[in-house]
Amino acid sequence: MNTIDIASIDLSAPAPVNEPERQYYYIAKARACVAKKAKEIGRELTFTVTTFGCQMNARDSEKLVGILEQIGYREEADEEQADFVIYNTCTVRENANQRVYGRLGQLHHIKKSKPHMMIGLCGCMMQEPEVVEKLKKSYRFVDLIFGTHNIYKFAELVATRLESDRMVIDVWKDTDKIVEDLPSERKFSFKSGVNIMFGCNNFCSYCIVPYVRGRERSRNPEDIIREIERLVADGVVEIMLLGQNVNSYGKNLAEPISFAKLLQKVEKIQGLERIRFMTSHPKDLSDELIEVMKNSTKICRHLHLPIQSGSTRILEKMNRRYSKEQYLELVDKIKTAVPDISLTTDIIVGFPGETEEDFLETMDVVKRVRYDSAFTFIYSKRTGTPAAVMEEQVSPDVIKDRFDRLLTEVQKISAEVCAVHEGTVAEALIESVNDHDHRLVTGRLSNNLLVHLPGDASMIGKLLPIHLKECKGFYYIGEAVQ
Ligand code: 5AD
Ligand code: SF4
């Protein structure tokens, strides 16, 4: 959403102090630089942005893409061909970091034969001081490093790098700033993520997010509504409201407002058809929200409600601030109010001190709740978090055995839960032409299940009634109802 005419910016004047004007100035500046380089090499300059991790990062990447396109770079599918390669990193589990180092090794190889290529790293992993130290020491070929708090300054950082030949590093510890109205390029024309808050104040003892994403900050409801109205005017029919803990949205605003109230405002937007949100912390999920979901015609029938562990003893050590019983009561309340709700969850196996009895409590919750799907994670020790120094780390063999048992149970249940809709008609938003078979398109149901059906690209972005002919475990084969 470009609110400023870049061509009219006077680059001989000093950079404006205020945002977002300052960033538009640097977009214009970088654009002039990129146009010059393109002329020199006789072709357009290209980029790739690779996203690791969660929906938040995916949304941040859209902002990076929007800015790069304004600067005059063209998106390229093949990383090896690109002039500017960006990794938007995740650090929630150790293996995410390892993947980035592995890929950087490969990029180094390519850069040796293509010296003008630029490499940029951003996202949660860059907020860890040890990571930046390691990059500075052993990965000197990286051009640009920045963190999660100053992503809005991307244009300024690119302009700085284009004008110098040195590694540019700008990582902030925290921020209370939210910059509105910067460009962004959506991956899908018909659906979009919308940040409603940033950061997290919960400090679950295993989790690094509060350290790398900073304290909770909510956007003003007016800014959120304005953004969604613009998106809808631009053809968006489904939005996903994003925050680490959407249920505590609005508590710290000058004029506090609940997440449920925000949803009611969003619901009123004409032309918007579907509302999703992510993620909900069970401790903050209010009766008011359940009531709003029950009465809504736009909020999708899906709730992601991470349990993490079914053992009250482990939940306490995790600092989750609910018990197994409270969680199960909450699930009962939701299922009673919204019987067709689909529930999904996150579960960590092998948290320090987890015994077989604790693990069986988790299995018990899985059997009782009967999740539509569950993301299962092996506990990963994150330096700096309280859990990292807890004694009694569980042995890898025991974790592997529990993980396999949990996964088998989760998959068996989700296949059964998914199958109950077989033979019914449900509305799907058609999202894409199927990668494997171009005669098929893929749609998403309100409950987040996917359905594949005969169709073509003209159906993309449409909400259509679909006959769910056959359940294939985690998805459906269907047919559009004429
Ligand atoms: N180890 C394993 N899984 C983790 N998660 C967060 N931190 C860790 C960790 N240290 C999982 C949680 C969270 C999801 C996004 O990632 O289940 O809900
Ligand atoms: Fe991490 Fe807990 Fe915050 Fe989620 S709520 S981001 S698990 S600290």
Short mmCIF file of C-alpha atoms and ligand atoms in Angstrom, two decimals:
data_model
loop_
_atom_site.label_atom_id
_atom_site.label_comp_id
_atom_site.label_asym_id
_atom_site.label_seq_id
_atom_site.Cartn_x
_atom_site.Cartn_y
_atom_site.Cartn_z
CA MET A 1 0.00 0.00 0.00
CA ASN A 2 1.95 2.92 -1.25
CA THR A 3 0.82 6.20 0.28
CA ILE A 4 3.68 8.30 -1.09
CA ASP A 5 4.70 8.95 -4.71
CA ILE A 6 8.31 7.75 -4.76
CA ALA A 7 9.14 9.45 -8.07
CA SER A 8 8.38 12.86 -6.54
CA ILE A 9 10.83 12.49 -3.63
CA ASP A 10 13.67 15.03 -3.68
CA LEU A 11 16.86 13.08 -2.99
CA SER A 12 18.98 16.21 -2.72
CA ALA A 13 17.09 17.09 0.48
CA PRO A 14 18.11 15.48 3.79
CA ALA A 15 16.24 12.33 4.88
CA PRO A 16 12.97 13.09 6.72
CA VAL A 17 13.01 12.33 10.44
CA ASN A 18 9.46 10.98 10.68
CA GLU A 19 8.21 7.54 9.66
CA PRO A 20 7.04 6.26 7.28
CA GLU A 21 8.21 9.25 5.14
CA ARG A 22 11.83 8.49 6.03
CA GLN A 23 11.55 4.95 4.61
CA TYR A 24 9.96 6.17 1.38
CA TYR A 25 12.92 8.53 1.00
CA TYR A 26 15.31 5.57 1.33
CA ILE A 27 13.21 3.49 -1.07
CA ALA A 28 13.72 6.26 -3.64
CA LYS A 29 17.42 6.41 -2.84
CA ALA A 30 17.95 2.64 -3.11
CA ARG A 31 15.83 2.63 -6.28
CA ALA A 32 18.20 5.08 -7.97
CA CYS A 33 21.16 2.89 -6.99
CA VAL A 34 19.51 -0.32 -8.22
CA ALA A 35 18.49 1.32 -11.53
CA LYS A 36 22.14 2.36 -12.06
CA LYS A 37 23.43 -1.14 -11.35
CA ALA A 38 20.78 -2.67 -13.62
CA LYS A 39 21.92 -0.38 -16.43
CA GLU A 40 25.55 -1.35 -15.86
CA ILE A 41 24.88 -5.09 -16.10
CA GLY A 42 22.19 -4.71 -18.76
CA ARG A 43 19.35 -6.49 -16.98
CA GLU A 44 16.96 -6.16 -14.03
CA LEU A 45 18.24 -7.07 -10.56
CA THR A 46 16.41 -9.91 -8.82
CA PHE A 47 15.75 -11.19 -5.28
CA THR A 48 14.46 -14.16 -3.30
CA VAL A 49 13.05 -14.03 0.23
CA THR A 50 13.01 -17.37 2.07
CA THR A 51 10.87 -17.57 5.17
CA PHE A 52 11.58 -19.91 8.07
CA GLY A 53 9.14 -20.40 10.94
CA CYS A 54 5.73 -19.02 11.73
CA GLN A 55 2.93 -16.93 10.20
CA MET A 56 4.43 -13.80 11.77
CA ASN A 57 7.57 -14.30 9.76
CA ALA A 58 5.54 -15.03 6.63
CA ARG A 59 3.79 -11.69 7.08
CA ASP A 60 7.10 -9.90 7.74
CA SER A 61 8.46 -11.41 4.52
CA GLU A 62 5.56 -9.88 2.57
CA LYS A 63 6.69 -6.50 3.90
CA LEU A 64 10.26 -7.19 2.75
CA VAL A 65 9.02 -8.23 -0.69
CA GLY A 66 6.85 -5.10 -0.94
CA ILE A 67 9.82 -2.86 -0.18
CA LEU A 68 12.20 -4.74 -2.52
CA GLU A 69 9.74 -4.43 -5.40
CA GLN A 70 9.42 -0.70 -4.78
CA ILE A 71 13.20 -0.45 -4.80
CA GLY A 72 13.14 -1.97 -8.28
CA TYR A 73 14.18 -5.57 -7.69
CA ARG A 74 12.17 -8.31 -9.41
CA GLU A 75 11.23 -11.53 -7.57
CA GLU A 76 13.13 -14.57 -8.83
CA ALA A 77 12.17 -18.21 -8.23
CA ASP A 78 15.68 -19.65 -8.20
CA GLU A 79 17.87 -18.59 -5.28
CA GLU A 80 21.06 -19.45 -7.17
CA GLN A 81 20.18 -16.89 -9.86
CA ALA A 82 19.14 -14.06 -7.53
CA ASP A 83 21.20 -10.90 -6.98
CA PHE A 84 19.84 -10.41 -3.46
CA VAL A 85 19.07 -13.43 -1.27
CA ILE A 86 17.27 -12.88 2.02
CA TYR A 87 16.61 -15.36 4.81
CA ASN A 88 13.95 -14.39 7.30
CA THR A 89 14.98 -16.71 10.11
CA CYS A 90 13.35 -18.52 13.03
CA THR A 91 15.04 -19.63 16.24
CA VAL A 92 12.25 -21.29 18.17
CA ARG A 93 14.06 -24.65 17.99
CA GLU A 94 17.77 -25.32 17.58
CA ASN A 95 17.39 -27.17 14.26
CA ALA A 96 16.00 -23.97 12.70
CA ASN A 97 19.38 -22.30 13.35
CA GLN A 98 21.28 -25.29 11.96
CA ARG A 99 19.31 -25.13 8.72
CA VAL A 100 20.26 -21.49 8.21
CA TYR A 101 23.98 -22.13 8.79
CA GLY A 102 23.79 -25.07 6.37
CA ARG A 103 22.20 -22.97 3.64
CA LEU A 104 24.62 -20.11 4.23
CA GLY A 105 27.46 -22.54 3.50
CA GLN A 106 25.91 -23.27 0.10
CA LEU A 107 25.34 -19.57 -0.59
CA HIS A 108 28.99 -18.82 0.12
CA HIS A 109 29.91 -21.22 -2.62
CA ILE A 110 27.62 -19.45 -5.12
CA LYS A 111 28.79 -15.99 -4.05
CA LYS A 112 32.41 -16.88 -4.83
CA SER A 113 31.51 -17.04 -8.50
CA LYS A 114 29.07 -14.10 -8.30
CA PRO A 115 30.71 -11.44 -6.12
CA HIS A 116 28.04 -8.77 -6.67
CA MET A 117 25.40 -11.03 -5.05
CA MET A 118 24.05 -9.68 -1.74
CA ILE A 119 22.94 -11.80 1.23
CA GLY A 120 20.62 -10.43 3.91
CA LEU A 121 19.64 -12.11 7.18
CA CYS A 122 16.83 -11.02 9.47
CA GLY A 123 14.23 -12.41 11.84
CA CYS A 124 14.31 -14.02 15.25
CA MET A 125 17.68 -15.78 15.00
CA MET A 126 19.41 -12.41 14.49
CA GLN A 127 18.13 -11.26 17.89
CA GLU A 128 20.51 -13.71 19.57
CA PRO A 129 23.85 -11.98 20.28
CA GLU A 130 25.84 -15.27 19.95
CA VAL A 131 24.45 -15.72 16.43
CA VAL A 132 25.53 -12.25 15.31
CA GLU A 133 28.98 -12.81 16.85
CA LYS A 134 29.33 -16.08 14.95
CA LEU A 135 28.22 -14.44 11.68
CA LYS A 136 30.65 -11.56 12.17
CA LYS A 137 33.50 -13.97 12.76
CA SER A 138 32.89 -16.86 10.39
CA TYR A 139 30.37 -15.60 7.80
CA ARG A 140 31.97 -12.36 6.60
CA PHE A 141 30.35 -12.73 3.18
CA VAL A 142 26.93 -11.80 4.60
CA ASP A 143 26.00 -8.22 3.58
CA LEU A 144 23.13 -7.21 5.80
CA ILE A 145 21.95 -8.32 9.26
CA PHE A 146 18.96 -6.89 11.07
CA GLY A 147 16.43 -8.08 13.65
CA THR A 148 12.71 -8.26 14.31
CA HIS A 149 12.28 -4.79 15.82
CA ASN A 150 13.56 -2.67 12.95
CA ILE A 151 12.18 -4.52 9.95
CA TYR A 152 10.36 -1.28 9.05
CA LYS A 153 13.82 0.24 8.43
CA PHE A 154 14.62 -2.31 5.73
CA ALA A 155 14.75 0.27 2.91
CA GLU A 156 17.17 2.44 4.88
CA LEU A 157 19.41 -0.54 5.60
CA VAL A 158 19.42 -1.64 1.95
CA ALA A 159 20.28 1.91 0.86
CA THR A 160 23.13 2.01 3.39
CA ARG A 161 24.51 -1.31 2.13
CA LEU A 162 24.21 -0.30 -1.53
CA GLU A 163 26.24 2.83 -0.83
CA SER A 164 29.03 1.15 1.12
CA ASP A 165 30.92 -2.07 0.67
CA ARG A 166 30.79 -3.16 4.27
CA MET A 167 28.66 -5.60 6.24
CA VAL A 168 25.73 -3.63 7.69
CA ILE A 169 24.47 -4.82 11.09
CA ASP A 170 21.53 -3.25 12.91
CA VAL A 171 19.87 -5.33 15.62
CA TRP A 172 17.82 -3.68 18.38
CA LYS A 173 17.21 -5.22 21.78
CA ASP A 174 13.58 -4.12 21.97
CA THR A 175 11.24 -1.39 20.74
CA ASP A 176 7.93 0.21 21.59
CA LYS A 177 7.55 1.53 18.06
CA ILE A 178 4.99 0.41 15.46
CA VAL A 179 5.35 2.00 12.00
CA GLU A 180 2.18 1.98 9.86
CA ASP A 181 1.63 2.35 6.11
CA LEU A 182 4.74 0.81 4.62
CA PRO A 183 4.58 -1.11 1.34
CA SER A 184 3.80 -4.81 1.43
CA GLU A 185 3.31 -7.38 -1.32
CA ARG A 186 0.81 -10.14 -0.59
CA LYS A 187 1.60 -13.72 -1.50
CA PHE A 188 -2.10 -14.37 -2.17
CA SER A 189 -4.45 -11.84 -3.77
CA PHE A 190 -7.52 -13.10 -1.88
CA LYS A 191 -6.21 -13.68 1.66
CA SER A 192 -3.82 -11.92 3.98
CA GLY A 193 -2.31 -12.00 7.43
CA VAL A 194 -2.82 -8.86 9.52
CA ASN A 195 -0.62 -8.21 12.54
CA ILE A 196 -2.69 -7.06 15.48
CA MET A 197 0.10 -7.21 18.04
CA PHE A 198 3.80 -7.86 18.32
CA GLY A 199 5.91 -9.55 20.99
CA CYS A 200 5.00 -11.73 23.94
CA ASN A 201 4.94 -11.22 27.73
CA ASN A 202 4.31 -14.80 28.79
CA PHE A 203 7.79 -16.21 29.23
CA CYS A 204 6.87 -19.87 28.95
CA SER A 205 10.03 -21.39 30.41
CA TYR A 206 11.09 -23.29 27.24
CA CYS A 207 10.42 -20.47 24.79
CA ILE A 208 12.82 -17.95 23.29
CA VAL A 209 10.14 -15.82 21.61
CA PRO A 210 9.77 -13.22 24.41
CA TYR A 211 13.54 -12.63 24.22
CA VAL A 212 13.68 -12.23 20.45
CA ARG A 213 10.31 -10.58 19.74
CA GLY A 214 10.26 -8.25 22.76
CA ARG A 215 7.38 -7.06 24.93
CA GLU A 216 3.75 -7.17 23.88
CA ARG A 217 2.59 -4.18 21.79
CA SER A 218 -0.90 -3.92 20.30
CA ARG A 219 -1.76 -1.92 17.22
CA ASN A 220 -4.58 0.59 17.52
CA PRO A 221 -7.92 -0.89 16.47
CA GLU A 222 -8.46 1.97 13.99
CA ASP A 223 -5.19 1.16 12.20
CA ILE A 224 -6.13 -2.52 12.02
CA ILE A 225 -9.62 -1.81 10.67
CA ARG A 226 -8.23 0.66 8.12
CA GLU A 227 -5.71 -1.92 6.90
CA ILE A 228 -8.39 -4.61 6.55
CA GLU A 229 -10.76 -2.24 4.75
CA ARG A 230 -8.02 -1.47 2.26
CA LEU A 231 -7.24 -5.15 1.82
CA VAL A 232 -10.91 -5.94 1.17
CA ALA A 233 -11.10 -3.10 -1.36
CA ASP A 234 -8.12 -4.78 -3.01
CA GLY A 235 -9.90 -8.15 -3.32
CA VAL A 236 -9.11 -9.89 -0.03
CA VAL A 237 -11.95 -12.06 1.34
CA GLU A 238 -10.15 -13.87 4.18
CA ILE A 239 -7.87 -12.45 6.84
CA MET A 240 -5.81 -14.04 9.60
CA LEU A 241 -5.30 -11.82 12.63
CA LEU A 242 -1.80 -12.49 13.89
CA GLY A 243 -0.20 -12.25 17.32
CA GLN A 244 1.80 -14.53 19.65
CA ASN A 245 -1.12 -14.39 22.07
CA VAL A 246 -4.11 -12.70 20.44
CA ASN A 247 -6.22 -13.20 23.57
CA SER A 248 -4.30 -10.52 25.40
CA TYR A 249 -4.74 -8.04 22.53
CA GLY A 250 -5.50 -4.46 23.53
CA LYS A 251 -4.82 -4.73 27.25
CA ASN A 252 -2.01 -2.18 27.18
CA LEU A 253 -3.51 0.34 24.78
CA ALA A 254 -4.23 3.86 26.04
CA GLU A 255 -7.89 2.97 25.55
CA PRO A 256 -7.96 -0.75 26.35
CA ILE A 257 -10.15 -3.01 24.22
CA SER A 258 -10.60 -6.80 24.30
CA PHE A 259 -9.77 -9.14 21.44
CA ALA A 260 -13.45 -10.16 21.31
CA LYS A 261 -14.45 -6.52 20.80
CA LEU A 262 -11.86 -6.14 18.04
CA LEU A 263 -13.32 -9.22 16.32
CA GLN A 264 -16.78 -7.68 16.45
CA LYS A 265 -15.48 -4.54 14.75
CA VAL A 266 -13.71 -6.62 12.08
CA GLU A 267 -16.85 -8.69 11.51
CA LYS A 268 -18.71 -5.51 10.47
CA ILE A 269 -16.40 -4.85 7.52
CA GLN A 270 -18.49 -5.20 4.37
CA GLY A 271 -17.08 -7.57 1.79
CA LEU A 272 -14.88 -9.46 4.23
CA GLU A 273 -16.04 -13.09 4.24
CA ARG A 274 -13.77 -15.01 6.60
CA ILE A 275 -11.83 -14.22 9.76
CA ARG A 276 -9.14 -16.42 11.27
CA PHE A 277 -6.77 -15.72 14.14
CA MET A 278 -3.64 -17.18 15.66
CA THR A 279 -2.40 -17.97 18.35
CA SER A 280 -4.62 -18.30 21.40
CA HIS A 281 -3.16 -18.87 24.84
CA PRO A 282 -5.59 -21.00 26.88
CA LYS A 283 -5.04 -18.93 30.03
CA ASP A 284 -6.46 -15.79 28.37
CA LEU A 285 -9.28 -17.22 26.27
CA SER A 286 -12.38 -15.45 27.59
CA ASP A 287 -16.06 -16.38 27.75
CA GLU A 288 -16.66 -13.17 25.82
CA LEU A 289 -14.57 -14.53 22.92
CA ILE A 290 -16.42 -17.86 22.93
CA GLU A 291 -19.71 -15.96 22.79
CA VAL A 292 -18.49 -13.82 19.87
CA MET A 293 -17.31 -16.92 17.99
CA LYS A 294 -20.64 -18.63 18.59
CA ASN A 295 -22.63 -15.72 17.14
CA SER A 296 -20.31 -14.90 14.28
CA THR A 297 -21.00 -15.75 10.65
CA LYS A 298 -17.49 -14.84 9.52
CA ILE A 299 -15.12 -16.29 12.16
CA CYS A 300 -13.88 -19.62 10.88
CA ARG A 301 -14.72 -22.79 12.76
CA HIS A 302 -11.13 -23.40 13.81
CA LEU A 303 -9.25 -22.70 17.00
CA HIS A 304 -5.55 -23.36 17.51
CA LEU A 305 -5.18 -23.88 21.25
CA PRO A 306 -1.67 -25.02 22.20
CA ILE A 307 -1.65 -27.32 25.22
CA GLN A 308 2.14 -28.04 25.23
CA SER A 309 1.73 -30.77 27.89
CA GLY A 310 -1.17 -32.62 29.53
CA SER A 311 0.55 -32.86 32.90
CA THR A 312 -0.33 -30.13 35.39
CA ARG A 313 3.06 -30.65 37.05
CA ILE A 314 4.91 -30.03 33.76
CA LEU A 315 2.58 -27.16 32.82
CA GLU A 316 3.64 -25.47 36.04
CA LYS A 317 7.31 -25.95 35.22
CA MET A 318 6.56 -24.56 31.75
CA ASN A 319 4.97 -21.48 33.36
CA ARG A 320 1.80 -21.95 31.30
CA ARG A 321 -0.54 -20.85 34.09
CA TYR A 322 -3.33 -23.37 33.55
CA SER A 323 -3.86 -26.96 34.70
CA LYS A 324 -4.90 -30.01 32.72
CA GLU A 325 -8.38 -29.74 34.23
CA GLN A 326 -8.75 -26.05 33.39
CA TYR A 327 -7.71 -26.74 29.81
CA LEU A 328 -10.21 -29.59 29.46
CA GLU A 329 -12.97 -27.43 30.96
CA LEU A 330 -12.18 -24.71 28.44
CA VAL A 331 -12.35 -27.22 25.58
CA ASP A 332 -15.73 -28.43 26.85
CA LYS A 333 -17.04 -24.88 26.99
CA ILE A 334 -15.89 -24.17 23.44
CA LYS A 335 -17.26 -27.42 22.02
CA THR A 336 -20.61 -26.81 23.70
CA ALA A 337 -20.87 -23.26 22.35
CA VAL A 338 -19.51 -24.05 18.87
CA PRO A 339 -20.15 -27.77 18.22
CA ASP A 340 -18.62 -27.81 14.73
CA ILE A 341 -15.34 -26.22 15.88
CA SER A 342 -12.11 -27.80 14.73
CA LEU A 343 -9.42 -27.81 17.42
CA THR A 344 -5.71 -28.00 16.77
CA THR A 345 -2.79 -27.80 19.17
CA ASP A 346 0.97 -27.74 19.80
CA ILE A 347 2.58 -30.37 22.03
CA ILE A 348 6.16 -30.54 23.31
CA VAL A 349 7.59 -33.96 24.15
CA GLY A 350 10.54 -34.39 26.52
CA PHE A 351 10.40 -31.16 28.52
CA PRO A 352 12.97 -31.43 31.39
CA GLY A 353 11.71 -33.71 34.14
CA GLU A 354 8.89 -35.23 32.03
CA THR A 355 8.19 -38.74 33.41
CA GLU A 356 6.25 -41.56 31.76
CA GLU A 357 3.27 -40.59 33.97
CA ASP A 358 3.45 -36.98 32.76
CA PHE A 359 3.60 -38.18 29.17
CA LEU A 360 0.56 -40.42 29.71
CA GLU A 361 -1.34 -37.34 30.92
CA THR A 362 -0.56 -35.71 27.55
CA MET A 363 -1.78 -38.85 25.73
CA ASP A 364 -4.92 -38.70 27.87
CA VAL A 365 -5.67 -35.12 26.79
CA VAL A 366 -5.11 -36.05 23.13
CA LYS A 367 -7.60 -38.93 23.46
CA ARG A 368 -10.17 -36.80 25.25
CA VAL A 369 -10.01 -33.64 23.12
CA ARG A 370 -9.65 -35.53 19.82
CA TYR A 371 -7.79 -32.77 17.96
CA ASP A 372 -8.31 -32.29 14.24
CA SER A 373 -4.55 -32.05 14.08
CA ALA A 374 -1.64 -31.49 16.42
CA PHE A 375 1.86 -30.16 15.82
CA THR A 376 4.21 -32.29 17.88
CA PHE A 377 7.68 -31.02 18.79
CA ILE A 378 10.65 -32.58 20.49
CA TYR A 379 11.79 -30.27 23.27
CA SER A 380 14.71 -28.17 22.11
CA LYS A 381 17.00 -26.53 24.66
CA ARG A 382 17.20 -22.77 24.01
CA THR A 383 20.08 -21.06 25.76
CA GLY A 384 18.90 -18.16 27.92
CA THR A 385 15.50 -19.66 28.75
CA PRO A 386 14.80 -20.95 32.29
CA ALA A 387 14.20 -24.53 31.06
CA ALA A 388 17.69 -24.72 29.56
CA VAL A 389 19.24 -24.87 33.02
CA MET A 390 16.66 -27.23 34.51
CA GLU A 391 18.14 -30.51 35.63
CA GLU A 392 16.76 -33.89 34.54
CA GLN A 393 16.90 -33.33 30.77
CA VAL A 394 15.15 -36.39 29.27
CA SER A 395 17.29 -38.83 27.25
CA PRO A 396 16.93 -38.76 23.44
CA ASP A 397 15.89 -42.47 23.30
CA VAL A 398 13.04 -41.94 25.74
CA ILE A 399 11.92 -38.78 23.88
CA LYS A 400 11.99 -40.58 20.53
CA ASP A 401 9.85 -43.43 21.88
CA ARG A 402 7.28 -41.01 23.39
CA PHE A 403 7.26 -38.84 20.28
CA ASP A 404 6.50 -41.85 18.05
CA ARG A 405 3.70 -43.05 20.31
CA LEU A 406 2.18 -39.57 20.42
CA LEU A 407 2.39 -39.09 16.68
CA THR A 408 0.70 -42.45 15.99
CA GLU A 409 -2.18 -41.52 18.32
CA VAL A 410 -2.52 -37.97 16.95
CA GLN A 411 -2.62 -39.22 13.35
CA LYS A 412 -5.12 -42.00 14.09
CA ILE A 413 -7.47 -39.55 15.80
CA SER A 414 -7.17 -36.81 13.19
CA ALA A 415 -8.03 -39.27 10.40
CA GLU A 416 -11.16 -40.28 12.33
CA VAL A 417 -12.13 -36.68 13.15
CA CYS A 418 -11.55 -35.53 9.58
CA ALA A 419 -13.74 -38.33 8.15
CA VAL A 420 -16.94 -37.17 9.90
CA HIS A 421 -17.60 -34.57 7.19
CA GLU A 422 -17.57 -37.14 4.38
CA GLY A 423 -20.64 -36.80 2.15
CA THR A 424 -21.53 -33.29 3.33
CA VAL A 425 -21.37 -29.99 1.43
CA ALA A 426 -19.13 -27.25 2.84
CA GLU A 427 -17.89 -23.91 1.60
CA ALA A 428 -14.25 -23.74 0.51
CA LEU A 429 -12.07 -20.81 -0.47
CA ILE A 430 -10.19 -21.94 -3.57
CA GLU A 431 -6.52 -21.11 -3.01
CA SER A 432 -4.42 -22.62 -5.78
CA VAL A 433 -4.05 -24.95 -8.69
CA ASN A 434 -2.78 -28.27 -7.35
CA ASP A 435 1.01 -28.62 -7.66
CA HIS A 436 0.94 -32.30 -8.57
CA ASP A 437 -2.09 -32.42 -10.84
CA HIS A 438 -2.98 -29.29 -12.82
CA ARG A 439 -6.52 -30.51 -13.45
CA LEU A 440 -7.22 -30.06 -9.73
CA VAL A 441 -7.55 -26.99 -7.50
CA THR A 442 -7.13 -26.84 -3.72
CA GLY A 443 -9.59 -25.13 -1.40
CA ARG A 444 -9.65 -24.50 2.35
CA LEU A 445 -12.72 -25.18 4.44
CA SER A 446 -13.76 -22.97 7.35
CA ASN A 447 -12.38 -25.65 9.71
CA ASN A 448 -9.00 -25.35 7.96
CA LEU A 449 -9.12 -28.74 6.21
CA LEU A 450 -8.04 -28.84 2.58
CA VAL A 451 -10.09 -30.21 -0.28
CA HIS A 452 -8.85 -31.06 -3.78
CA LEU A 453 -11.37 -30.90 -6.62
CA PRO A 454 -11.47 -30.69 -10.42
CA GLY A 455 -11.17 -27.08 -11.51
CA ASP A 456 -8.98 -24.38 -12.99
CA ALA A 457 -7.22 -21.13 -12.13
CA SER A 458 -10.35 -19.05 -12.76
CA MET A 459 -11.77 -20.43 -9.49
CA ILE A 460 -8.94 -19.06 -7.34
CA GLY A 461 -10.12 -16.60 -4.68
CA LYS A 462 -13.76 -17.75 -4.89
CA LEU A 463 -15.82 -19.20 -2.04
CA LEU A 464 -17.69 -22.19 -3.43
CA PRO A 465 -19.91 -24.93 -2.01
CA ILE A 466 -18.06 -28.23 -2.32
CA HIS A 467 -19.34 -31.77 -2.02
CA LEU A 468 -16.81 -33.58 0.21
CA LYS A 469 -16.82 -36.93 -1.55
CA GLU A 470 -14.00 -38.80 0.10
CA CYS A 471 -11.77 -38.25 3.12
CA LYS A 472 -8.13 -39.18 2.56
CA GLY A 473 -6.96 -38.91 6.16
CA PHE A 474 -5.95 -35.26 6.35
CA TYR A 475 -7.72 -33.85 3.32
CA TYR A 476 -10.74 -34.37 1.10
CA ILE A 477 -11.39 -35.14 -2.52
CA GLY A 478 -14.42 -33.12 -3.54
CA GLU A 479 -16.46 -31.65 -6.34
CA ALA A 480 -17.93 -28.16 -6.80
CA VAL A 481 -21.71 -28.17 -6.35
CA GLN A 482 -23.36 -26.73 -9.45
N1 5AD B 1 11.29 -26.74 22.06
C1 5AD B 1 10.32 -27.36 21.37
N2 5AD B 1 9.22 -26.74 20.94
C2 5AD B 1 9.08 -25.43 21.23
N3 5AD B 1 8.10 -24.56 20.94
C3 5AD B 1 8.45 -23.35 21.42
N4 5AD B 1 9.65 -23.42 22.03
C4 5AD B 1 10.05 -24.71 21.93
C5 5AD B 1 11.20 -25.42 22.37
N5 5AD B 1 12.18 -24.82 23.07
C6 5AD B 1 6.89 -24.93 20.24
C7 5AD B 1 5.65 -24.68 21.10
C8 5AD B 1 5.01 -23.50 20.43
C9 5AD B 1 5.39 -23.74 18.99
C10 5AD B 1 5.26 -22.55 18.12
O1 5AD B 1 6.74 -24.14 19.06
O2 5AD B 1 4.83 -25.82 21.04
O3 5AD B 1 3.60 -23.48 20.61
FE1 SF4 B 2 6.45 -18.60 23.53
FE2 SF4 B 2 4.64 -18.94 25.48
FE3 SF4 B 2 4.86 -16.54 24.23
FE4 SF4 B 2 3.84 -18.64 22.91
S1 SF4 B 2 2.94 -17.69 24.74
S2 SF4 B 2 5.38 -17.18 22.15
S3 SF4 B 2 5.03 -20.36 23.75
S4 SF4 B 2 6.39 -17.54 25.52
#
